[in-house]
CSV table of C-alpha atoms in Angstrom, one decimal:
chain,number,residue,atom,x,y,z
A,375,UNK,CA,72.0,-29.3,135.8
A,376,UNK,CA,75.5,-28.1,134.9
A,377,UNK,CA,76.1,-26.1,131.8
A,378,UNK,CA,78.6,-23.5,130.5
A,379,UNK,CA,76.0,-21.0,129.3
A,380,UNK,CA,72.7,-19.7,130.5
A,381,UNK,CA,69.8,-22.0,129.6
A,382,UNK,CA,67.2,-19.3,130.3
A,383,UNK,CA,67.4,-17.5,127.0
A,384,UNK,CA,67.5,-19.0,123.5
A,385,UNK,CA,70.0,-17.3,121.3
A,386,UNK,CA,71.5,-20.2,119.3
A,387,UNK,CA,71.4,-24.0,118.9
A,388,UNK,CA,73.4,-24.6,122.0
A,389,UNK,CA,71.1,-22.5,124.3
A,390,UNK,CA,68.0,-24.1,122.5
A,391,UNK,CA,69.3,-27.6,123.6
A,392,UNK,CA,70.0,-26.3,127.1
A,393,UNK,CA,66.6,-24.7,127.5
A,394,UNK,CA,64.8,-27.7,126.2
A,395,UNK,CA,66.6,-30.0,128.5
A,396,UNK,CA,66.0,-27.7,131.5
A,397,UNK,CA,62.3,-27.5,130.7
A,398,UNK,CA,62.0,-31.3,130.6
A,399,UNK,CA,63.9,-31.8,133.8
A,400,UNK,CA,61.8,-29.1,135.6
A,401,UNK,CA,58.6,-30.8,134.5
A,402,UNK,CA,59.5,-34.2,136.1
A,403,UNK,CA,61.4,-32.9,139.3
A,404,UNK,CA,60.2,-30.5,141.9
A,405,UNK,CA,63.7,-29.5,142.9
A,406,UNK,CA,66.3,-28.5,140.2
A,407,UNK,CA,69.4,-26.4,140.6
A,408,UNK,CA,71.3,-25.0,137.7
A,409,UNK,CA,75.1,-24.3,137.8
A,410,UNK,CA,76.7,-22.3,135.0
A,411,UNK,CA,80.4,-23.2,135.0
A,412,UNK,CA,81.7,-20.2,133.1
A,413,UNK,CA,80.2,-17.6,135.6
A,414,UNK,CA,80.3,-19.8,138.7
A,415,UNK,CA,76.6,-18.9,139.3
A,416,UNK,CA,73.9,-21.1,140.9
A,417,UNK,CA,70.3,-20.7,140.0
A,418,UNK,CA,68.2,-22.2,142.8
A,419,UNK,CA,64.5,-22.8,143.1
A,420,UNK,CA,62.9,-21.3,146.3
A,421,UNK,CA,59.4,-20.5,147.6
A,422,UNK,CA,60.0,-17.0,146.3
A,423,UNK,CA,61.0,-18.2,142.8
A,424,UNK,CA,64.4,-18.7,141.3
A,425,UNK,CA,67.4,-17.0,143.0
A,426,UNK,CA,70.9,-16.4,141.7
A,427,UNK,CA,74.0,-16.8,143.9
A,428,UNK,CA,77.7,-17.6,143.7
A,429,UNK,CA,78.6,-20.9,145.1
A,430,UNK,CA,80.9,-24.0,144.9
A,431,UNK,CA,80.0,-27.1,143.1
A,432,UNK,CA,79.1,-30.0,145.6
A,433,UNK,CA,77.9,-32.9,143.5
A,434,UNK,CA,77.3,-35.2,146.4
A,435,UNK,CA,74.2,-33.2,147.3
A,436,UNK,CA,72.3,-34.4,144.2
A,437,UNK,CA,70.6,-37.6,143.1
A,438,UNK,CA,71.0,-36.9,139.4
A,439,UNK,CA,73.4,-34.6,137.6
A,440,UNK,CA,72.7,-33.5,134.0
A,441,UNK,CA,75.7,-31.9,132.1
A,442,UNK,CA,75.3,-30.1,128.8
A,443,UNK,CA,76.9,-29.4,126.4
A,444,UNK,CA,80.0,-31.7,126.1
A,445,UNK,CA,82.3,-28.8,126.7
A,446,UNK,CA,80.8,-28.4,130.1
A,447,UNK,CA,81.5,-32.0,130.8
A,448,UNK,CA,85.2,-31.4,129.8
A,449,UNK,CA,85.2,-28.5,132.4
A,450,UNK,CA,83.9,-30.5,135.4
A,451,UNK,CA,85.2,-34.0,134.4
A,452,UNK,CA,87.7,-34.1,137.2
A,453,UNK,CA,84.8,-34.0,139.7
A,454,UNK,CA,83.3,-37.2,138.3
A,455,UNK,CA,84.2,-40.8,138.6
A,456,UNK,CA,82.5,-44.1,138.0
A,457,UNK,CA,82.4,-44.6,141.8
A,458,UNK,CA,79.6,-42.3,143.0
A,459,UNK,CA,76.1,-42.3,144.5
A,460,UNK,CA,74.4,-40.2,141.8
A,461,UNK,CA,73.5,-40.5,138.2
A,462,UNK,CA,75.4,-38.6,135.6
A,463,UNK,CA,73.5,-37.9,132.3
A,464,UNK,CA,75.4,-35.9,129.7
A,465,UNK,CA,73.8,-34.2,126.7
A,466,UNK,CA,76.3,-33.8,123.8
A,467,UNK,CA,73.7,-33.1,121.0
A,468,UNK,CA,76.2,-34.0,118.1
A,469,UNK,CA,78.9,-36.6,118.1
A,470,UNK,CA,82.0,-34.4,117.6
A,471,UNK,CA,84.2,-37.1,116.1
A,472,UNK,CA,81.6,-37.8,113.4
A,473,UNK,CA,80.9,-34.0,112.9
A,474,UNK,CA,84.6,-33.5,112.2
A,475,UNK,CA,84.6,-36.5,109.7
A,476,UNK,CA,81.6,-35.0,107.9
A,477,UNK,CA,83.4,-31.6,107.7
A,478,UNK,CA,86.3,-33.3,105.9
A,479,UNK,CA,84.0,-35.2,103.6
A,480,UNK,CA,82.1,-32.0,102.7
A,481,UNK,CA,85.4,-30.2,102.0
A,482,UNK,CA,86.1,-32.8,99.4
A,483,UNK,CA,82.6,-32.3,97.9
A,484,UNK,CA,82.9,-28.6,97.5
A,485,UNK,CA,86.5,-28.5,96.2
A,486,UNK,CA,88.3,-27.0,99.1
A,487,UNK,CA,90.1,-29.9,100.9
A,488,UNK,CA,90.4,-29.2,104.6
A,489,UNK,CA,92.4,-31.8,106.5
A,490,UNK,CA,92.2,-30.0,109.9
A,491,UNK,CA,89.1,-31.9,111.0
A,492,UNK,CA,91.0,-35.2,110.5
A,493,UNK,CA,93.8,-33.9,112.8
A,494,UNK,CA,91.3,-33.1,115.5
A,495,UNK,CA,89.4,-36.5,115.4
A,496,UNK,CA,91.8,-38.5,117.7
A,497,UNK,CA,91.5,-35.8,120.4
A,498,UNK,CA,87.8,-35.6,120.4
A,499,UNK,CA,87.3,-39.3,120.0
A,500,UNK,CA,89.4,-39.8,123.2
A,501,UNK,CA,87.3,-37.1,125.1
A,502,UNK,CA,84.0,-38.5,123.9
A,503,UNK,CA,85.1,-42.0,125.0
A,504,UNK,CA,85.8,-40.6,128.4
A,505,UNK,CA,82.3,-39.1,128.5
A,506,UNK,CA,80.9,-42.4,127.4
A,507,UNK,CA,82.7,-44.1,130.3
A,508,UNK,CA,81.8,-41.6,133.0
A,509,UNK,CA,78.1,-41.1,132.0
A,510,UNK,CA,75.2,-43.4,132.9
A,511,UNK,CA,73.4,-42.1,129.8
A,512,UNK,CA,74.3,-39.8,126.8
A,513,UNK,CA,71.6,-37.6,125.3
A,514,UNK,CA,71.7,-36.9,121.6
A,515,UNK,CA,69.3,-35.0,119.3
A,516,UNK,CA,68.1,-37.8,117.0
A,517,UNK,CA,67.8,-41.6,116.6
A,518,UNK,CA,70.4,-41.4,113.9
A,519,UNK,CA,72.9,-39.5,116.2
A,520,UNK,CA,72.2,-42.2,118.9
A,521,UNK,CA,73.1,-44.9,116.4
A,522,UNK,CA,76.3,-43.2,115.3
A,523,UNK,CA,77.4,-42.6,118.9
A,524,UNK,CA,76.6,-46.1,120.0
A,525,UNK,CA,78.4,-47.7,117.1
A,526,UNK,CA,81.5,-45.5,117.4
A,527,UNK,CA,81.9,-46.0,121.1
A,528,UNK,CA,80.6,-49.6,121.5
A,529,UNK,CA,77.8,-48.8,123.9
A,530,UNK,CA,74.0,-48.6,124.4
A,531,UNK,CA,74.1,-45.5,126.5
A,532,UNK,CA,73.0,-43.2,123.7
A,533,UNK,CA,69.4,-41.8,124.1
A,534,UNK,CA,67.5,-39.5,121.7
A,535,UNK,CA,66.2,-36.3,123.2
A,536,UNK,CA,65.3,-33.6,120.6
A,537,UNK,CA,65.1,-29.8,121.2
A,538,UNK,CA,61.5,-28.8,122.0
A,539,UNK,CA,61.4,-25.1,122.9
A,540,UNK,CA,62.0,-23.7,119.5
A,541,UNK,CA,59.4,-20.9,119.7
A,542,UNK,CA,56.8,-23.3,118.3
A,543,UNK,CA,53.8,-21.5,119.7
A,544,UNK,CA,50.3,-22.9,119.0
A,545,UNK,CA,48.6,-19.6,118.2
A,546,UNK,CA,50.4,-18.9,114.9
A,547,UNK,CA,47.9,-18.0,112.1
A,548,UNK,CA,48.7,-19.9,109.0
A,549,UNK,CA,49.4,-17.7,105.9
A,550,UNK,CA,48.0,-19.0,102.7
A,551,UNK,CA,50.0,-18.9,99.6
A,552,UNK,CA,48.2,-15.8,98.3
A,553,UNK,CA,49.7,-13.9,101.3
A,554,UNK,CA,53.3,-15.0,100.6
A,555,UNK,CA,55.9,-13.2,98.6
A,556,UNK,CA,57.2,-14.7,95.4
A,557,UNK,CA,60.5,-15.5,97.2
A,558,UNK,CA,62.9,-18.2,98.4
A,559,UNK,CA,63.8,-17.8,102.1
A,560,UNK,CA,67.2,-18.9,103.1
A,561,UNK,CA,68.2,-18.8,106.8
A,562,UNK,CA,71.7,-20.0,107.7
A,563,UNK,CA,75.0,-19.3,109.3
A,564,UNK,CA,77.0,-17.9,106.4
A,565,UNK,CA,80.3,-18.5,108.0
A,566,UNK,CA,83.1,-21.2,108.2
A,567,UNK,CA,82.4,-24.4,106.4
A,568,UNK,CA,78.8,-23.6,105.8
A,569,UNK,CA,79.9,-20.5,103.9
A,570,UNK,CA,81.7,-22.7,101.5
A,571,UNK,CA,78.6,-24.9,101.1
A,572,UNK,CA,76.4,-21.7,100.6
A,573,UNK,CA,78.6,-20.3,97.9
A,574,UNK,CA,78.6,-23.7,96.1
A,575,UNK,CA,74.9,-24.1,96.5
A,576,UNK,CA,74.2,-20.6,95.2
A,577,UNK,CA,76.5,-21.0,92.2
A,578,UNK,CA,75.2,-24.3,91.1
A,579,UNK,CA,71.4,-24.0,92.1
A,580,UNK,CA,70.1,-20.6,93.0
A,581,UNK,CA,72.0,-18.7,90.3
A,582,UNK,CA,70.7,-21.1,87.6
A,583,UNK,CA,67.1,-20.8,88.9
A,584,UNK,CA,67.0,-17.1,89.4
A,585,UNK,CA,68.6,-16.4,86.0
A,586,UNK,CA,65.6,-18.2,84.4
A,587,UNK,CA,63.0,-16.8,86.8
A,588,UNK,CA,63.4,-13.0,87.0
A,589,UNK,CA,60.1,-12.7,89.0
A,590,UNK,CA,61.5,-14.7,91.9
A,591,UNK,CA,63.7,-13.3,94.6
A,592,UNK,CA,66.1,-14.7,97.3
A,593,UNK,CA,65.6,-13.5,100.8
A,594,UNK,CA,68.6,-13.9,103.2
A,595,UNK,CA,68.6,-14.2,107.0
A,596,UNK,CA,71.2,-15.5,109.4
A,597,UNK,CA,74.7,-14.9,110.9
A,598,UNK,CA,77.0,-13.1,108.5
A,599,UNK,CA,74.3,-12.8,105.9
A,600,UNK,CA,75.3,-9.1,105.1
A,601,UNK,CA,78.7,-10.2,104.0
A,602,UNK,CA,77.3,-13.1,102.0
A,603,UNK,CA,74.8,-10.7,100.4
A,604,UNK,CA,77.6,-8.3,99.5
A,605,UNK,CA,79.7,-11.2,98.0
A,606,UNK,CA,76.7,-12.3,95.9
A,607,UNK,CA,75.8,-8.9,94.5
A,608,UNK,CA,79.5,-8.3,93.6
A,609,UNK,CA,80.0,-11.7,92.1
A,610,UNK,CA,76.6,-11.9,90.4
A,611,UNK,CA,75.6,-8.3,89.6
A,612,UNK,CA,73.0,-9.3,87.1
A,613,UNK,CA,70.9,-10.8,90.1
A,614,UNK,CA,71.3,-7.7,92.4
A,615,UNK,CA,67.6,-6.8,92.2
A,616,UNK,CA,66.6,-10.3,93.0
A,617,UNK,CA,68.6,-10.8,96.2
A,618,UNK,CA,67.3,-9.3,99.5
A,619,UNK,CA,69.3,-8.6,102.6
A,620,UNK,CA,67.1,-8.5,105.8
A,621,UNK,CA,69.5,-7.8,108.6
A,622,UNK,CA,68.5,-9.2,111.9
A,623,UNK,CA,65.1,-10.8,112.1
A,624,UNK,CA,63.5,-11.3,115.5
A,625,UNK,CA,60.5,-13.3,114.4
A,626,UNK,CA,61.7,-16.2,112.3
A,627,UNK,CA,58.3,-17.9,112.2
A,628,UNK,CA,56.9,-14.9,110.4
A,629,UNK,CA,59.8,-14.5,108.1
A,630,UNK,CA,59.6,-18.2,107.1
A,631,UNK,CA,55.8,-17.8,106.5
A,632,UNK,CA,56.3,-14.9,104.2
A,633,UNK,CA,58.1,-16.9,101.6
A,634,UNK,CA,56.8,-19.3,99.1
A,635,UNK,CA,59.5,-21.8,99.8
A,636,UNK,CA,62.3,-22.0,102.4
A,637,UNK,CA,65.5,-23.9,101.4
A,638,UNK,CA,67.5,-26.0,103.9
A,639,UNK,CA,70.4,-27.4,102.0
A,640,UNK,CA,72.3,-29.1,104.9
A,641,UNK,CA,74.2,-32.2,103.6
A,642,UNK,CA,75.9,-32.9,107.0
A,643,UNK,CA,73.8,-35.9,107.9
A,644,UNK,CA,73.8,-35.6,111.6
A,645,UNK,CA,72.0,-33.5,114.3
A,646,UNK,CA,68.5,-32.0,114.5
A,647,UNK,CA,68.2,-29.0,112.2
A,648,UNK,CA,66.3,-26.4,114.2
A,649,UNK,CA,65.9,-24.1,111.2
A,650,UNK,CA,64.1,-26.9,109.3
A,651,UNK,CA,61.7,-27.5,112.2
A,652,UNK,CA,60.9,-23.8,112.6
A,653,UNK,CA,60.3,-23.4,108.8
A,654,UNK,CA,58.0,-26.4,108.7
A,655,UNK,CA,56.1,-25.2,111.7
A,656,UNK,CA,55.6,-21.9,109.9
A,657,UNK,CA,53.4,-23.6,107.4
A,658,UNK,CA,55.8,-23.1,104.5
A,659,UNK,CA,57.1,-25.5,101.8
A,660,UNK,CA,60.6,-26.5,103.0
A,661,UNK,CA,63.1,-27.8,100.4
A,662,UNK,CA,66.2,-29.6,101.5
A,663,UNK,CA,68.3,-32.8,101.2
A,664,UNK,CA,67.5,-35.8,103.3
A,665,UNK,CA,69.8,-34.6,106.0
A,666,UNK,CA,67.9,-31.4,106.4
A,667,UNK,CA,65.0,-33.5,107.8
A,668,UNK,CA,67.1,-35.7,110.1
A,669,UNK,CA,65.2,-36.5,113.3
A,670,UNK,CA,61.8,-35.6,111.8
A,671,UNK,CA,59.7,-38.8,111.3
A,672,UNK,CA,57.4,-39.4,108.4
A,673,UNK,CA,58.8,-36.7,106.0
A,674,UNK,CA,57.4,-37.5,102.6
A,675,UNK,CA,58.4,-35.4,99.6
A,676,UNK,CA,55.6,-33.3,98.1
A,677,UNK,CA,53.3,-34.3,101.0
A,678,UNK,CA,54.8,-32.4,103.9
A,679,UNK,CA,58.2,-31.2,102.5
A,680,UNK,CA,60.2,-31.5,99.3
A,681,UNK,CA,63.4,-33.6,99.3
A,682,UNK,CA,66.1,-33.2,96.7
A,683,UNK,CA,69.7,-34.6,96.7
A,684,UNK,CA,71.4,-33.6,93.4
A,685,UNK,CA,71.9,-30.1,91.8
A,686,UNK,CA,69.4,-30.8,89.0
A,687,UNK,CA,66.8,-32.1,91.6
A,688,UNK,CA,67.0,-28.9,93.5
A,689,UNK,CA,66.6,-26.8,90.4
A,690,UNK,CA,63.7,-29.0,89.2
A,691,UNK,CA,62.1,-28.7,92.7
A,692,UNK,CA,62.3,-24.9,92.7
A,693,UNK,CA,60.8,-24.9,89.2
A,694,UNK,CA,58.0,-27.0,90.5
A,695,UNK,CA,57.2,-24.7,93.4
A,696,UNK,CA,57.1,-21.5,91.4
A,697,UNK,CA,55.9,-22.7,88.0
A,698,UNK,CA,54.0,-26.0,88.3
A,699,UNK,CA,52.3,-26.6,91.7
A,700,UNK,CA,49.0,-24.8,92.3
A,701,UNK,CA,48.4,-22.5,95.3
A,702,UNK,CA,46.2,-25.3,96.8
A,703,UNK,CA,48.9,-27.9,96.4
A,704,UNK,CA,51.5,-25.6,98.1
A,705,UNK,CA,49.1,-24.8,100.9
A,706,UNK,CA,48.6,-28.5,101.5
A,707,UNK,CA,52.3,-29.2,101.8
A,708,UNK,CA,52.8,-26.3,104.2
A,709,UNK,CA,49.9,-27.1,106.4
A,710,UNK,CA,50.9,-30.8,106.5
A,711,UNK,CA,54.4,-29.8,107.6
A,712,UNK,CA,53.1,-27.6,110.4
A,713,UNK,CA,50.8,-30.5,111.6
A,714,UNK,CA,53.7,-33.0,111.5
A,715,UNK,CA,55.9,-30.7,113.7
A,716,UNK,CA,53.1,-30.0,116.1
A,717,UNK,CA,52.5,-33.8,116.5
A,718,UNK,CA,56.1,-34.8,117.1
A,719,UNK,CA,57.8,-32.0,119.0
A,720,UNK,CA,55.9,-31.9,122.2
A,721,UNK,CA,57.4,-31.7,125.7
A,722,UNK,CA,55.4,-34.7,126.9
A,723,UNK,CA,57.7,-36.9,124.7
A,724,UNK,CA,60.9,-35.6,126.3
A,725,UNK,CA,59.4,-35.9,129.8
A,726,UNK,CA,58.8,-39.6,129.2
A,727,UNK,CA,62.4,-40.0,128.2
A,728,UNK,CA,63.7,-38.2,131.3
A,729,UNK,CA,61.4,-40.2,133.6
A,730,UNK,CA,62.5,-43.5,132.0
A,731,UNK,CA,66.3,-42.5,132.6
A,732,UNK,CA,65.5,-41.6,136.3
A,733,UNK,CA,63.7,-44.9,136.9
A,734,UNK,CA,66.5,-47.0,135.4
């Protein structure tokens, strides 16, 4: 397995995908080496466990080479060709050309037109087309992402392989609604394009709801959430006492479970949303648009989640959670969400995908 960051510790979405892929590979193969391009380090399995050493990349020693993420493929691309005696399987998670297109579309939606993504599309389309040509299979996070990639690059090489190791332990004690705070949990990366979305969403949805529900608070977690918090209390001082800054939170499962609802307004329509999966596993009601539940099968609004698309639908849904639905109804949605994630995101499913790729 070739990657450009360590797959042994989950710190973000990239390392989550790397760790999940490595776990699946190790479960189907007795001998797996890991090469980290950026540090030129090999991690080799021995009788004494995993050892770390500096070494050179000799691909002809292997039967199968997994490469993840796509930037790692760019780094070692010169070592690969169509004529070889080993399989090359590349994990790209998200299709970058489509991701850039969606960034442009969202900039139109939120009134801050950004043409830079359009300028980048030709370069990344060319690079992804090269990846498509070199790879025997291309791993993506969801069936939707596979469909997008296969259509864009005129191929059938795309295969769905979702992240599994998202700290979804089986021993979590479900917190009933009576043990939850009267709060909205919001975990996000409040930076870049998403910061624009977050400001838009707060102004059009959260501000309206909190203004009419003084007993409800908003609890923030995530990258750059302190700056976002300072922006909110300065821009909306009347809501200062209802907005909570949490700093760094180590146990996201417990954080999610402490809220009555967790919002996941995504709108990007690609990729697997790790934050949504973790929140649903926490046994909490998760409110998001359709894209927030991308890659999760059998999501039914008011059964195991709440789905909203328009501004008034989000406000109505929040009002339902805090003012209309009973504790029992909220408990049922949360527990159904947890069971749904436990059923779908299991390592055995990914092992079957890897085994099928190796047999082909």
